[in-house]
């Protein structure tokens, strides 16, 4: 088998994952897209390992070993990421990345900022924190 077939498939998978990371607003779909990108890298590692093992006299299979490490790291990443998304969804009520941006920037609890959302937003956040505790 030629090296071009898995390389093209890997490029298509990586581009699909990259599009998913850039275009999606749901955090779970973004995590799935990152996983798709990591699988494209794994496919490249195994394909180049097989290709290089045919050319070399001694086979080290370093590409397959790196793939196992990547799979283990990806499994840990997706587990921790999903736990974070579920905890945020429980507290905020949404997994939308645009709405989660308010968490990092603060809620604007000072009513002098002109937004008029100071007290109600802080009150509902406190109620949700008490309800989840």
Tab-separated table of C-alpha atoms in Angstrom:
chain	number	residue	atom	x	y	z
A	1	UNK	CA	0.000	0.000	0.000
A	2	UNK	CA	1.246	3.465	-0.844
A	3	UNK	CA	1.933	6.025	1.826
A	4	UNK	CA	-0.267	8.571	0.062
A	5	UNK	CA	-3.567	6.885	0.981
A	6	UNK	CA	-3.265	7.078	4.780
A	7	UNK	CA	-1.599	10.495	4.520
A	8	UNK	CA	-4.515	11.936	2.528
A	9	UNK	CA	-7.049	10.322	4.868
A	10	UNK	CA	-5.163	11.706	7.853
A	11	UNK	CA	-5.115	15.191	6.324
A	12	UNK	CA	-8.864	15.026	5.709
A	13	UNK	CA	-9.520	13.863	9.274
A	14	UNK	CA	-7.304	16.597	10.687
A	15	UNK	CA	-8.976	19.297	8.579
A	16	UNK	CA	-12.412	18.064	9.646
A	17	UNK	CA	-11.351	18.210	13.287
A	18	UNK	CA	-9.844	21.657	12.843
A	19	UNK	CA	-13.068	22.903	11.275
A	20	UNK	CA	-15.012	21.432	14.203
A	21	UNK	CA	-12.801	23.198	16.740
A	22	UNK	CA	-13.086	26.549	14.974
A	23	UNK	CA	-16.760	26.452	13.984
A	24	UNK	CA	-18.573	24.667	16.826
A	25	UNK	CA	-19.956	26.431	19.874
A	26	UNK	CA	-20.801	23.377	21.960
A	27	UNK	CA	-17.940	22.332	24.241
A	28	UNK	CA	-18.625	18.613	23.833
A	29	UNK	CA	-18.438	18.879	20.037
A	30	UNK	CA	-15.169	20.799	20.354
A	31	UNK	CA	-13.749	17.983	22.494
A	32	UNK	CA	-14.868	15.444	19.884
A	33	UNK	CA	-13.148	17.497	17.180
A	34	UNK	CA	-9.908	17.578	19.170
A	35	UNK	CA	-10.165	13.806	19.501
A	36	UNK	CA	-10.580	13.540	15.723
A	37	UNK	CA	-7.422	15.594	15.222
A	38	UNK	CA	-5.483	13.338	17.596
A	39	UNK	CA	-6.709	10.266	15.715
A	40	UNK	CA	-5.438	11.792	12.470
A	41	UNK	CA	-2.015	12.176	14.080
A	42	UNK	CA	-2.156	8.558	15.263
A	43	UNK	CA	-2.942	7.384	11.736
A	44	UNK	CA	0.064	9.299	10.421
A	45	UNK	CA	2.340	7.851	13.102
A	46	UNK	CA	1.362	4.272	12.324
A	47	UNK	CA	1.484	4.788	8.540
A	48	UNK	CA	4.963	6.313	8.638
A	49	UNK	CA	6.118	3.622	11.066
A	50	UNK	CA	5.051	0.884	8.641
A	51	UNK	CA	6.589	2.752	5.716
A	52	UNK	CA	9.905	3.315	7.506
A	53	UNK	CA	10.057	-0.260	8.829
A	54	UNK	CA	10.044	-1.545	5.251
A	55	UNK	CA	13.003	0.669	4.382
A	56	UNK	CA	15.057	-0.104	7.503
A	57	UNK	CA	16.575	-3.449	8.303
A	58	UNK	CA	15.804	-3.209	12.007
A	59	UNK	CA	12.270	-2.432	13.039
A	60	UNK	CA	11.885	-0.340	16.162
A	61	UNK	CA	8.158	0.416	15.786
A	62	UNK	CA	8.573	3.770	17.475
A	63	UNK	CA	5.549	5.161	15.638
A	64	UNK	CA	3.304	2.521	17.161
A	65	UNK	CA	4.722	3.179	20.627
A	66	UNK	CA	4.088	6.899	20.230
A	67	UNK	CA	0.554	6.104	19.095
A	68	UNK	CA	-0.091	4.159	22.300
A	69	UNK	CA	1.104	7.109	24.368
A	70	UNK	CA	-1.064	9.484	22.326
A	71	UNK	CA	-4.118	7.280	22.835
A	72	UNK	CA	-3.518	7.185	26.591
A	73	UNK	CA	-3.077	10.953	26.788
A	74	UNK	CA	-6.159	11.522	24.616
A	75	UNK	CA	-8.258	9.260	26.841
A	76	UNK	CA	-7.167	11.165	29.943
A	77	UNK	CA	-7.770	14.490	28.197
A	78	UNK	CA	-11.257	13.588	27.064
A	79	UNK	CA	-12.171	12.248	30.512
A	80	UNK	CA	-11.010	15.377	32.322
A	81	UNK	CA	-12.478	17.652	29.656
A	82	UNK	CA	-15.860	15.955	29.814
A	83	UNK	CA	-15.851	16.181	33.617
A	84	UNK	CA	-15.126	19.915	33.409
A	85	UNK	CA	-17.852	20.449	30.804
A	86	UNK	CA	-20.387	18.564	32.918
A	87	UNK	CA	-19.461	20.533	36.046
A	88	UNK	CA	-19.759	23.822	34.176
A	89	UNK	CA	-23.074	22.733	32.640
A	90	UNK	CA	-24.379	21.857	36.084
A	91	UNK	CA	-23.403	25.281	37.474
A	92	UNK	CA	-24.130	27.519	34.475
A	93	UNK	CA	-26.865	25.570	32.700
A	94	UNK	CA	-25.196	25.647	29.280
A	95	UNK	CA	-22.273	24.131	27.407
A	96	UNK	CA	-22.155	26.983	24.880
A	97	UNK	CA	-18.605	28.319	24.613
A	98	UNK	CA	-19.705	31.905	23.921
A	99	UNK	CA	-21.766	31.984	27.110
A	100	UNK	CA	-18.924	30.407	29.089
A	101	UNK	CA	-16.652	33.266	28.093
A	102	UNK	CA	-18.508	35.383	30.679
A	103	UNK	CA	-17.138	33.091	33.399
A	104	UNK	CA	-13.547	34.016	32.580
A	105	UNK	CA	-14.275	37.729	32.228
A	106	UNK	CA	-16.450	38.074	35.339
A	107	UNK	CA	-20.129	38.805	35.599
A	108	UNK	CA	-20.007	42.551	35.937
A	109	UNK	CA	-21.394	42.531	39.482
A	110	UNK	CA	-20.825	46.281	39.693
A	111	UNK	CA	-24.093	47.971	38.599
A	112	UNK	CA	-22.132	51.130	37.723
A	113	UNK	CA	-20.874	49.569	34.506
A	114	UNK	CA	-24.146	50.431	32.793
A	115	UNK	CA	-25.113	46.919	31.830
A	116	UNK	CA	-27.838	46.633	34.437
A	117	UNK	CA	-27.125	42.963	35.015
A	118	UNK	CA	-25.134	43.246	38.230
A	119	UNK	CA	-27.434	41.990	40.983
A	120	UNK	CA	-29.690	39.485	39.136
A	121	UNK	CA	-26.774	37.634	37.555
A	122	UNK	CA	-24.879	37.375	40.821
A	123	UNK	CA	-28.047	36.239	42.613
A	124	UNK	CA	-28.798	33.467	40.167
A	125	UNK	CA	-25.178	32.309	40.218
A	126	UNK	CA	-25.268	32.153	44.023
A	127	UNK	CA	-28.543	30.218	43.928
A	128	UNK	CA	-27.096	27.715	41.461
A	129	UNK	CA	-23.978	27.277	43.604
A	130	UNK	CA	-26.110	26.613	46.673
A	131	UNK	CA	-28.364	24.208	44.772
A	132	UNK	CA	-25.421	22.166	43.503
A	133	UNK	CA	-23.681	22.012	46.902
